[in-house]
PDB file of C-alpha atoms in Angstrom:
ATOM      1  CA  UNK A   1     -24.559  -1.836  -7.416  1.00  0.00           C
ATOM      2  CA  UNK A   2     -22.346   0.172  -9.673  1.00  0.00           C
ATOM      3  CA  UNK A   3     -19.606  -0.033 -12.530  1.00  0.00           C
ATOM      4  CA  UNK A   4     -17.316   0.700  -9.825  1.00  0.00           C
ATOM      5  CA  UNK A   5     -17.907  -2.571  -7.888  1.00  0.00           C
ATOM      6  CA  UNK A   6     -18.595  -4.668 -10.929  1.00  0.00           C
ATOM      7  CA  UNK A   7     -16.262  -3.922 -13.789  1.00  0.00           C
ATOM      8  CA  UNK A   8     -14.702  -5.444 -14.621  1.00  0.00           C
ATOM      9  CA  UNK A   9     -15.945  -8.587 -12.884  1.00  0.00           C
ATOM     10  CA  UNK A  10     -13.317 -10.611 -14.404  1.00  0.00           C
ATOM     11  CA  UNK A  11     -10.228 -10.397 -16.974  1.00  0.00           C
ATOM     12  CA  UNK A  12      -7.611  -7.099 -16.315  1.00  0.00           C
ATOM     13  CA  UNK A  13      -8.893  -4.065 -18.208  1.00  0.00           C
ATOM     14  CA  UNK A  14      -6.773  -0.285 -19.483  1.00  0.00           C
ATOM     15  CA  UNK A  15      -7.705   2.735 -17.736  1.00  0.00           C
ATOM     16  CA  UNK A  16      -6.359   6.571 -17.864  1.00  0.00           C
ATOM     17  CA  UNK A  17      -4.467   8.133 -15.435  1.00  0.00           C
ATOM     18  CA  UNK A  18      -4.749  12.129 -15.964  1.00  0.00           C
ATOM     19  CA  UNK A  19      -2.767  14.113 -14.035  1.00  0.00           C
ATOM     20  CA  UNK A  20      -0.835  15.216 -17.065  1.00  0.00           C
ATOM     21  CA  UNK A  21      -3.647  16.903 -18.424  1.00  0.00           C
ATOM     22  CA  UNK A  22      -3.736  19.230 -15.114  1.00  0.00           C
ATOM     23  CA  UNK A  23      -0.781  20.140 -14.004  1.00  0.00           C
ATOM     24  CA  UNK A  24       3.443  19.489 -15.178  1.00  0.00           C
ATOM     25  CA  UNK A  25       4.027  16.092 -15.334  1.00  0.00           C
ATOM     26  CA  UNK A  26       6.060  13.888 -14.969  1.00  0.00           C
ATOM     27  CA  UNK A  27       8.945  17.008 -14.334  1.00  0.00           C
ATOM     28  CA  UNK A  28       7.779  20.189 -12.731  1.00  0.00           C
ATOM     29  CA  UNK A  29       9.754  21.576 -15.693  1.00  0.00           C
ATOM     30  CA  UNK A  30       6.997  19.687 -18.416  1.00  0.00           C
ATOM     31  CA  UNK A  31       4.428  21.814 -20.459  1.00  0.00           C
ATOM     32  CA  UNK A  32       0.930  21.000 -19.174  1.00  0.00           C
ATOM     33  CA  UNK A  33      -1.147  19.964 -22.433  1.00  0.00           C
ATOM     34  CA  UNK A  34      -3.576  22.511 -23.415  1.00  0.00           C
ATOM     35  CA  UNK A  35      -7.071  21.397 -23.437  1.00  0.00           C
ATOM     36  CA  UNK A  36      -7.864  20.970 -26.864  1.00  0.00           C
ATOM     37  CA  UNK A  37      -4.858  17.935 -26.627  1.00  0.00           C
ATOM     38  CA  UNK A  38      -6.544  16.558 -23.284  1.00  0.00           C
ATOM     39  CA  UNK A  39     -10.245  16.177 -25.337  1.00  0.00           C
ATOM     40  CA  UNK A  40      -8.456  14.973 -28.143  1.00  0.00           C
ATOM     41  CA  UNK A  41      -6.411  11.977 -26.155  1.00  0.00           C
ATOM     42  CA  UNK A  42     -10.118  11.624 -24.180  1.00  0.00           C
ATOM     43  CA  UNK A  43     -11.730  10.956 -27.241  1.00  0.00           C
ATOM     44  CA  UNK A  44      -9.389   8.155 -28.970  1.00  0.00           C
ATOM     45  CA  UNK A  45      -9.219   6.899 -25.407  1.00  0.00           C
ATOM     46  CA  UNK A  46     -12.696   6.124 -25.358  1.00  0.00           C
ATOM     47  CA  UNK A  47     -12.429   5.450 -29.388  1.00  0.00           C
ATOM     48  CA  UNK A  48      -9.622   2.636 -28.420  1.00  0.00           C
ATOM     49  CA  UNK A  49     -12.656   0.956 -25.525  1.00  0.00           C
ATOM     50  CA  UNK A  50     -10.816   3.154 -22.705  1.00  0.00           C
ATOM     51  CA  UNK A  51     -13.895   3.503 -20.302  1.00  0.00           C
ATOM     52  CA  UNK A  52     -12.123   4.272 -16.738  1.00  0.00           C
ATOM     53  CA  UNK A  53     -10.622   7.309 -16.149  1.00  0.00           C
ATOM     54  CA  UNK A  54      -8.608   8.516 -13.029  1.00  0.00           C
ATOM     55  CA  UNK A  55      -8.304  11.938 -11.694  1.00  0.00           C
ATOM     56  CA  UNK A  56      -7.701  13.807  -8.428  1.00  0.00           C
ATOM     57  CA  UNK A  57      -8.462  17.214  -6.626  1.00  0.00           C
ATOM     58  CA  UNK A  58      -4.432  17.377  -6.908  1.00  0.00           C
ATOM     59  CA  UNK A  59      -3.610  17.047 -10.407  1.00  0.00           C
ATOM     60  CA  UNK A  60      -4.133  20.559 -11.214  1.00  0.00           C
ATOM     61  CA  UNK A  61      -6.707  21.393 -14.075  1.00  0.00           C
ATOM     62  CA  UNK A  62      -7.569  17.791 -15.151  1.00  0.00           C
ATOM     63  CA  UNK A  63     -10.653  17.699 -13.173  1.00  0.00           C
ATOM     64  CA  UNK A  64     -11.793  21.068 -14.816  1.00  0.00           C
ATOM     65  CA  UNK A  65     -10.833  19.851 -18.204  1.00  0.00           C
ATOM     66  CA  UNK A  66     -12.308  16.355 -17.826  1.00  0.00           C
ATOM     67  CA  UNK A  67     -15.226  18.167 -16.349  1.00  0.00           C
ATOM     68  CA  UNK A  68     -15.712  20.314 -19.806  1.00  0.00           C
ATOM     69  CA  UNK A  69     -15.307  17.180 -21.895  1.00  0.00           C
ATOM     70  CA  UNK A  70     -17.404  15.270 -19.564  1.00  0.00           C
ATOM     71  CA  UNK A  71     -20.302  17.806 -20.292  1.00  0.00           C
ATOM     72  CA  UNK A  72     -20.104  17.305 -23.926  1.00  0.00           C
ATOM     73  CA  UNK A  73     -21.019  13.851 -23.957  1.00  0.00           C
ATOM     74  CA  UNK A  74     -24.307  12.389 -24.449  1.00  0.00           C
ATOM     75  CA  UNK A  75     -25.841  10.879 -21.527  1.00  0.00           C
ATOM     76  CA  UNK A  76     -25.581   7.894 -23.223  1.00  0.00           C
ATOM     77  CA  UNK A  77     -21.799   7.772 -23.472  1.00  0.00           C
ATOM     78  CA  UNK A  78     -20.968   9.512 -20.023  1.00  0.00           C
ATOM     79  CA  UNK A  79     -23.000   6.083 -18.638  1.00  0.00           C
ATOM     80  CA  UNK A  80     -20.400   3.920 -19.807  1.00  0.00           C
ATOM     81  CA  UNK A  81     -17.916   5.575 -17.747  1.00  0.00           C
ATOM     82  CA  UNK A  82     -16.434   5.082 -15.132  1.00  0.00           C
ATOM     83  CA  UNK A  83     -15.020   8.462 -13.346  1.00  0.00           C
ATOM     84  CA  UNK A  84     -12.100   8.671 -10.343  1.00  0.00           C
ATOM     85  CA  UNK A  85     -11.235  11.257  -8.550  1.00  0.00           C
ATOM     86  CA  UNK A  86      -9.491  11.461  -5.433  1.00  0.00           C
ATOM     87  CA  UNK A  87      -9.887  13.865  -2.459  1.00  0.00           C
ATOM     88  CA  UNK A  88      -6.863  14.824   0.578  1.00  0.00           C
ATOM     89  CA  UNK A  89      -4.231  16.463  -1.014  1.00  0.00           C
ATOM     90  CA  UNK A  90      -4.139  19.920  -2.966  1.00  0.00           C
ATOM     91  CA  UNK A  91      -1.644  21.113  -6.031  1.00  0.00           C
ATOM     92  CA  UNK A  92       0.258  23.328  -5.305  1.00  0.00           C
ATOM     93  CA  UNK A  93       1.409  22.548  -1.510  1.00  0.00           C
ATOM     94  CA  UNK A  94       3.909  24.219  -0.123  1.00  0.00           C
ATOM     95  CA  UNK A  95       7.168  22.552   0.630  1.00  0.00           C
ATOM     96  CA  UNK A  96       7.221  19.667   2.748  1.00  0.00           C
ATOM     97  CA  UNK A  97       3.318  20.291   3.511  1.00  0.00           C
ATOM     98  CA  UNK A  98       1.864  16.599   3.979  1.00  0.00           C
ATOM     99  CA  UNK A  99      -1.712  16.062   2.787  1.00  0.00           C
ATOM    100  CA  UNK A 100      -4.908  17.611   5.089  1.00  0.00           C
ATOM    101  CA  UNK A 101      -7.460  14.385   5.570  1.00  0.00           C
ATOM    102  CA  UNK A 102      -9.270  16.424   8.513  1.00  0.00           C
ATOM    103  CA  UNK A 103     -13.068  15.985   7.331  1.00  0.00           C
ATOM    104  CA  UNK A 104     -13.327  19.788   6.682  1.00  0.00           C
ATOM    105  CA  UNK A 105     -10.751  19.822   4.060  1.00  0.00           C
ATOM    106  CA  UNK A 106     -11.878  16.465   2.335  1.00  0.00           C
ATOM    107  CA  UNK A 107     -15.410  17.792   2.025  1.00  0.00           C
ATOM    108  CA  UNK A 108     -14.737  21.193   0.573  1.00  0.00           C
ATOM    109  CA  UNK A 109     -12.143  19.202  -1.832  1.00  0.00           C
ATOM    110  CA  UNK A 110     -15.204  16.799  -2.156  1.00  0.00           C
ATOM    111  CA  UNK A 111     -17.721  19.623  -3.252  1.00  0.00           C
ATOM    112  CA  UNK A 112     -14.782  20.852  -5.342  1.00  0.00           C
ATOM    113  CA  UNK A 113     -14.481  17.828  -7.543  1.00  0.00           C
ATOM    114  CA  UNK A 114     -18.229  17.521  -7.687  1.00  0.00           C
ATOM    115  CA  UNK A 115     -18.937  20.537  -8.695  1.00  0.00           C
ATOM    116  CA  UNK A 116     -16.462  20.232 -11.426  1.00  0.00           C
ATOM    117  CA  UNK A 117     -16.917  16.641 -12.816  1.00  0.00           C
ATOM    118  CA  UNK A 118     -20.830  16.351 -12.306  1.00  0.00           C
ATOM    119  CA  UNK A 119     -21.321  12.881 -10.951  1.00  0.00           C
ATOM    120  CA  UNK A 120     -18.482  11.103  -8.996  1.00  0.00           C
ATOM    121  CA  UNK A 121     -18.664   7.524  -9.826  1.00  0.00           C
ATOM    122  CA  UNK A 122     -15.554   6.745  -7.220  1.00  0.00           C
ATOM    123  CA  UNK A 123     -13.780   8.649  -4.722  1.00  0.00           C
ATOM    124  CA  UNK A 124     -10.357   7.999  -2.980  1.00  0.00           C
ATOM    125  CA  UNK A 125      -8.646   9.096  -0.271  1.00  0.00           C
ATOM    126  CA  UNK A 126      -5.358  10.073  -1.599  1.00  0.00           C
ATOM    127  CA  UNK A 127      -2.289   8.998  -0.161  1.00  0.00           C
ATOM    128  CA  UNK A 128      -4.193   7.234   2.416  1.00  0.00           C
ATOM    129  CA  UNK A 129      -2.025   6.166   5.416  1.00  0.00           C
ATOM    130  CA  UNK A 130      -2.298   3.480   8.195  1.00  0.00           C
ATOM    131  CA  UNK A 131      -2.916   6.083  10.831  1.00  0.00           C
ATOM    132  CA  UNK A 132      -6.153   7.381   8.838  1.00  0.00           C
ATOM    133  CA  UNK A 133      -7.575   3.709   8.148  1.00  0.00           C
ATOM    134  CA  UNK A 134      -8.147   3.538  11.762  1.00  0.00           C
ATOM    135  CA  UNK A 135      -9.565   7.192  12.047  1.00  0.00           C
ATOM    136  CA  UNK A 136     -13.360   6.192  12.577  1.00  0.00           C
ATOM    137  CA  UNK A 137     -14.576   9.372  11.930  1.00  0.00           C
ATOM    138  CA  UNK A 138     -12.977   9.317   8.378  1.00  0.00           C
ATOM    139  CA  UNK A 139     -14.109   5.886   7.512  1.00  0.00           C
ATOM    140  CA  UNK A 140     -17.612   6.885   8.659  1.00  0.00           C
ATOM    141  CA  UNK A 141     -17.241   9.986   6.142  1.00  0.00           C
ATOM    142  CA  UNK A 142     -16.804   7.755   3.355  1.00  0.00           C
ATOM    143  CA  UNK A 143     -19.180   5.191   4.333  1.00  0.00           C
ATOM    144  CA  UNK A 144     -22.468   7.668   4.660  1.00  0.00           C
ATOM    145  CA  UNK A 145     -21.140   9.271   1.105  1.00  0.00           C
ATOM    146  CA  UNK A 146     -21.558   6.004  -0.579  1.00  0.00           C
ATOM    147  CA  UNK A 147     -24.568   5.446   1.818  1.00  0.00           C
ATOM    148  CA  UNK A 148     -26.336   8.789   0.661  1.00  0.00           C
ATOM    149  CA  UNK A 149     -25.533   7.498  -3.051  1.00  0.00           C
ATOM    150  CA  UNK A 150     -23.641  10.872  -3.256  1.00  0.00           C
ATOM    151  CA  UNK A 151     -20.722   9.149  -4.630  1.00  0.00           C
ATOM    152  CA  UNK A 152     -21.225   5.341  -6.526  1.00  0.00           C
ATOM    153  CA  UNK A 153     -17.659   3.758  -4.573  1.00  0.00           C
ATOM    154  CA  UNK A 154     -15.320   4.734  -2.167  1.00  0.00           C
ATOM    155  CA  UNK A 155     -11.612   3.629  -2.327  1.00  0.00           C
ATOM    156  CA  UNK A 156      -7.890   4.179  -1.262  1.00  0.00           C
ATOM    157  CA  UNK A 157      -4.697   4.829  -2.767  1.00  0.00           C
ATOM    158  CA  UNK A 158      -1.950   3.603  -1.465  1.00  0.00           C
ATOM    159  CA  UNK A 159       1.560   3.599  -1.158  1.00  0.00           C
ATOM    160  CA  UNK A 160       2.581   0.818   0.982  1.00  0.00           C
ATOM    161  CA  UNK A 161       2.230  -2.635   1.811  1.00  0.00           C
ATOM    162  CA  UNK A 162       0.992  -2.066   4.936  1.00  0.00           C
ATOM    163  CA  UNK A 163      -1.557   0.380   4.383  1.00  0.00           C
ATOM    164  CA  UNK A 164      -2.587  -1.484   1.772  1.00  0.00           C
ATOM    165  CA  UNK A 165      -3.206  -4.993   3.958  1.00  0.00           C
ATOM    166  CA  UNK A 166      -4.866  -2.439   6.684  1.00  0.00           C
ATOM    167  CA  UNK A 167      -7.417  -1.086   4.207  1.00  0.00           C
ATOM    168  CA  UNK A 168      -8.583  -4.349   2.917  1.00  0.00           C
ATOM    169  CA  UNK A 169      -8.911  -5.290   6.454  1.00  0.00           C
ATOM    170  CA  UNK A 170     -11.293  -1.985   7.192  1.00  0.00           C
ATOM    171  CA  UNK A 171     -13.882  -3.464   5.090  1.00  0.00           C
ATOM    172  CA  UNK A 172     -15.086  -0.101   3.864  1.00  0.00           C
ATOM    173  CA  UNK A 173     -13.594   0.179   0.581  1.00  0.00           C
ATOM    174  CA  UNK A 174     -14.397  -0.911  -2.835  1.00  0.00           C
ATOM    175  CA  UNK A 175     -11.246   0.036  -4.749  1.00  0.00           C
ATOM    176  CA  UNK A 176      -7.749  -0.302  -3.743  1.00  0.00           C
ATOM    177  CA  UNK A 177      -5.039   1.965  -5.888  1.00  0.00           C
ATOM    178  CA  UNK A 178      -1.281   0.795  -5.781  1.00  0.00           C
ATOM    179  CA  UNK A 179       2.042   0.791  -7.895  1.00  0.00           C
ATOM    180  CA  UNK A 180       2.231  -2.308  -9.308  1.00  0.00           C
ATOM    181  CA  UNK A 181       5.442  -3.024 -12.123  1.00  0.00           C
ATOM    182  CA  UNK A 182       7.671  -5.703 -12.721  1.00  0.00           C
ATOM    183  CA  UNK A 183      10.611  -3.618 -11.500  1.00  0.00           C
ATOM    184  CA  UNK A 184       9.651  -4.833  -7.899  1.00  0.00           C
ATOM    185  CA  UNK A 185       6.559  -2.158  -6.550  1.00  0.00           C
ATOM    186  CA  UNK A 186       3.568  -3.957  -6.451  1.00  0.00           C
ATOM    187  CA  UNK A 187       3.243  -5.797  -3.357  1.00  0.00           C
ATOM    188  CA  UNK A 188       2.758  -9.225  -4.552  1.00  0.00           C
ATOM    189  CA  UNK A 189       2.194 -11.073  -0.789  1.00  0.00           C
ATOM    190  CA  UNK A 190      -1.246  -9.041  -1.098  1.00  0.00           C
ATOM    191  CA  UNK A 191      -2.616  -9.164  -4.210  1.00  0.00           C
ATOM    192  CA  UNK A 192      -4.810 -12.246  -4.298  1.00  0.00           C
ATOM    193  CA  UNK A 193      -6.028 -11.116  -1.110  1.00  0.00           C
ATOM    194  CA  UNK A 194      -7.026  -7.651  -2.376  1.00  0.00           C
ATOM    195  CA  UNK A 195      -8.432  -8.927  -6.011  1.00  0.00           C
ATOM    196  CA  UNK A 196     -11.154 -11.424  -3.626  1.00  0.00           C
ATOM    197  CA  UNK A 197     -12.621  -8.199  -2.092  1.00  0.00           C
ATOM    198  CA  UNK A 198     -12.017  -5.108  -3.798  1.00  0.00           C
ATOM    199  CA  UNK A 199     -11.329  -3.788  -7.436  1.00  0.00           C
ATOM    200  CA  UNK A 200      -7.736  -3.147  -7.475  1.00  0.00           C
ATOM    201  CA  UNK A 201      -6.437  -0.163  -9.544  1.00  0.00           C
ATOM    202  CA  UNK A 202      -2.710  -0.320 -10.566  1.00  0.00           C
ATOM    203  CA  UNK A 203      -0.647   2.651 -10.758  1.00  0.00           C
ATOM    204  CA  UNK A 204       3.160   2.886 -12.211  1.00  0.00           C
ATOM    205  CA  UNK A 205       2.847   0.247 -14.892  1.00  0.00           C
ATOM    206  CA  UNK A 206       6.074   1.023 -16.305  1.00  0.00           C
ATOM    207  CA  UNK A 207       7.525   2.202 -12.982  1.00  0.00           C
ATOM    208  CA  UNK A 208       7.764   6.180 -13.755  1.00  0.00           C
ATOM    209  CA  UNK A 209       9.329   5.168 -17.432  1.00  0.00           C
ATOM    210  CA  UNK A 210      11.671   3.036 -15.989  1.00  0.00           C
ATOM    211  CA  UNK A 211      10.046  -0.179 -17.771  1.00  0.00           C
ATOM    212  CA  UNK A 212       9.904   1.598 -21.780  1.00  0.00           C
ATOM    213  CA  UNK A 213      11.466  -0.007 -24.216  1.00  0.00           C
ATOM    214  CA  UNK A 214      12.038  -3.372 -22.088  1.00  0.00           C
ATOM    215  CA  UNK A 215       9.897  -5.571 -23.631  1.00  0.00           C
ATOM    216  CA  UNK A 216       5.872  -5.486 -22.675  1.00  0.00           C
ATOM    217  CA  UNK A 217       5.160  -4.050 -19.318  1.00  0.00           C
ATOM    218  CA  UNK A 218       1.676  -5.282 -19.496  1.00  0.00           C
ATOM    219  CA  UNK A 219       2.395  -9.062 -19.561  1.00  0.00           C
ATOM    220  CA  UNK A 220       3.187  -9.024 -15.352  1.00  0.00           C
ATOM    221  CA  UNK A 221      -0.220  -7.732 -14.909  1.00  0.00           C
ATOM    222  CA  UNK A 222      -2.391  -9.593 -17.368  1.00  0.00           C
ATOM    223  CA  UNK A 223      -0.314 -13.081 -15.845  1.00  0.00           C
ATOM    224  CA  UNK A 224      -0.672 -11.633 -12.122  1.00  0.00           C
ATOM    225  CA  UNK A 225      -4.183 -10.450 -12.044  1.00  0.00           C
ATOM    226  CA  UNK A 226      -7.290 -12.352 -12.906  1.00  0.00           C
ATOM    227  CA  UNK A 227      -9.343  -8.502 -12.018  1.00  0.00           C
ATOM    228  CA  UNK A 228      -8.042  -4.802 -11.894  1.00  0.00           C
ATOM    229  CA  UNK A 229      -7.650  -1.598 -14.069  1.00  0.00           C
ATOM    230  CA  UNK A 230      -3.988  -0.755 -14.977  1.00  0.00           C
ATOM    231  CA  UNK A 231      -3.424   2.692 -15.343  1.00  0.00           C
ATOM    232  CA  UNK A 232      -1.628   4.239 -17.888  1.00  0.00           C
ATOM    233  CA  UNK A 233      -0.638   7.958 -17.918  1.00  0.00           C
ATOM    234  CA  UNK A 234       0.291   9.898 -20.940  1.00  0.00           C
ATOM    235  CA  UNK A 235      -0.409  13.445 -22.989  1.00  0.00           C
ATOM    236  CA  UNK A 236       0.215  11.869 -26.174  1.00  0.00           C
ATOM    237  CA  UNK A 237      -2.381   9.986 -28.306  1.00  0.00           C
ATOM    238  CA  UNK A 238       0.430   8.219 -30.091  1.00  0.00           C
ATOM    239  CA  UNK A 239       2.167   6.584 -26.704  1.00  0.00           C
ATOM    240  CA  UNK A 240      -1.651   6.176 -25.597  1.00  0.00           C
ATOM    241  CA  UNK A 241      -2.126   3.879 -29.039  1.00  0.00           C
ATOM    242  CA  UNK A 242       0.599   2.302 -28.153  1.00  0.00           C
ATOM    243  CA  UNK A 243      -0.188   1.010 -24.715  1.00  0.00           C
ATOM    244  CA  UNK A 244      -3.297   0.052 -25.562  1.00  0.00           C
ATOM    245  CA  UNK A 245      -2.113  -2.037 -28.518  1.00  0.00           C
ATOM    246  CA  UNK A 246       0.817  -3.679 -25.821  1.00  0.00           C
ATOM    247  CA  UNK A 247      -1.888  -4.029 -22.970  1.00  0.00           C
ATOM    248  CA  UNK A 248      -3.971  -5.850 -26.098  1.00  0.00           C
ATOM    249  CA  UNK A 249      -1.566  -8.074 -26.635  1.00  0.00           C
ATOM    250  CA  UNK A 250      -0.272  -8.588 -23.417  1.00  0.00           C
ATOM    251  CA  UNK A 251      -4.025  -9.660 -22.245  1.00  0.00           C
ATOM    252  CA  UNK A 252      -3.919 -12.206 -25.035  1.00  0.00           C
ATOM    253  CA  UNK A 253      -0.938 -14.300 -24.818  1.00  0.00           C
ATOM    254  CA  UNK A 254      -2.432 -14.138 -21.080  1.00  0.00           C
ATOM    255  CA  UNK A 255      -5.460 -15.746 -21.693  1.00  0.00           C
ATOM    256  CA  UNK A 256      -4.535 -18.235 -24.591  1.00  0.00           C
ATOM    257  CA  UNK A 257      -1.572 -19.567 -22.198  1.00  0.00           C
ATOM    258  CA  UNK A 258      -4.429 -20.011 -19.158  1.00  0.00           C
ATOM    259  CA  UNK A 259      -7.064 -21.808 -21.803  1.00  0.00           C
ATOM    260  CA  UNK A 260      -3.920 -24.085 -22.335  1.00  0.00           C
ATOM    261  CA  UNK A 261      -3.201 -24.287 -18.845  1.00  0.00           C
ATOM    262  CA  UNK A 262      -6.955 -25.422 -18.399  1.00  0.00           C
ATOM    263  CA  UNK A 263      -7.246 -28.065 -21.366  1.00  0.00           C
ATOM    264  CA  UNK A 264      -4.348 -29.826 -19.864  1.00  0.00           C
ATOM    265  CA  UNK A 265      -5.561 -29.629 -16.268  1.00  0.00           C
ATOM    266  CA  UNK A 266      -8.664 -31.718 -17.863  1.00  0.00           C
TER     267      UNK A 266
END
């Protein structure tokens, strides 16, 4: 059993979302950071207890430059990460091109990602579909990676509620990735369901920017989740400190106010 099946076992922890590091984000008009930036926000990420990080084959660079920073670490400190990637769509597509989850293209995006980031701890399917949770062949794929210990976890993301109930209902998965805000995305019918048998990773915590500067964004997930990683994207150390320090005191007031809830059940 792995990090990416056990951690967090309990409690709602911070994680990194780096596609800004890779490739213009969030306009195709934005400057991609240079790398020097990207190993600079890595390391106060990790400095502020930051130890899951989430890339994808389709976020330009940032599994390259994760990849170099990766390699700098002792083998000590790359252990106590946790490393996403995700595999079925490429950057830059053409226009209106939808992703390629045929099993050739996932495995050459597969050895891709490997070959840049060392050891995959999980793998997703990226925008992952109804249609391909009931493609046998591609569940099988994902099955006999984790299987062959090639990978540590397998997992989805998501983009719907109904994909989303069909992939906890394939059984294959460890990880489930969705948006998840208090503007409305998050699918809230399904996400006891999904926190009983899989690690849920939560995208769009402030819904694209929509949620800064409206109070703390972090307080629906630390009251709505008991287990999950909530992923926070940014360039910038200084908006990075400043999640973290929200998403600490968001998990606070959330667990004083259920130790109160508790005494007075008694």
């Amino acid at each position: 059993m792995n990090r990416a099946t056990t951690h967090p076992a309990g409690g709602v922890e911070l994680g990194l979302g780096l596609i800004g590091i890779g490739r213009p984000w969030p306009t195709p008009e934005s400057v991609v950071c240079p790398a020097e930036q990207a190993w600079a926000l890595l390391d106060r990420a990790v400095e502020l207890g930051i130890r899951f990080f989430d890339t994808a084959a389709a976020y330009g660079r940032s599994e390259a430059v994760l990849g170099e920073y990766l390699a700098g670490l002792s083998a000590g400190r790359r252990e106590e990460l946790l490393i996403a990637t995700k595999c079925g769509e490429a950057w830059p597509a053409a226009e209106g091109a939808r992703p390629d989850h045929s099993l050739g293209a996932l495995e050459a995006s597969f050895e891709r990602s490997r070959r840049l980031l060392g050891r995959i701890d999980l793998l997703q399917l990226h925008k992952c579909t109804v249609d391909d949770l009931h493609d046998e062949r591609l569940l099988a794929w994902f099955e006999g990676l984790r299987a062959s210990g090639e990978v540590g976890a397998v997992g989805v993301s998501v983009s719907s509620e109904e994909a989303l109930r069909t992939a906890l209902d394939a059984a294959v998965f460890d990880t489930v990735q969705f948006p998840s805000n208090s503007a409305g995305a998050g699918f809230t019918a399904v996400f006891a369901e999904a926190e009983r048998s899989h690690l849920p990773l939560l995208n769009r915590p402030m819904a694209s920017g929509a949620l800064a500067g409206a109070g703390n964004p972090f307080a629906f997930h630390a009251a709505a989740f008991r287990r999950a990683v909530v992923l926070t994207g940014t360039t910038q150390v200084s908006h990075l400190e400043a999640n973290a320090a929200m998403f600490a005191t968001a998990t606070a007031t959330a667990a004083a106010a259920a130790a109160t809830a508790t005494g007075q059940d008694r």
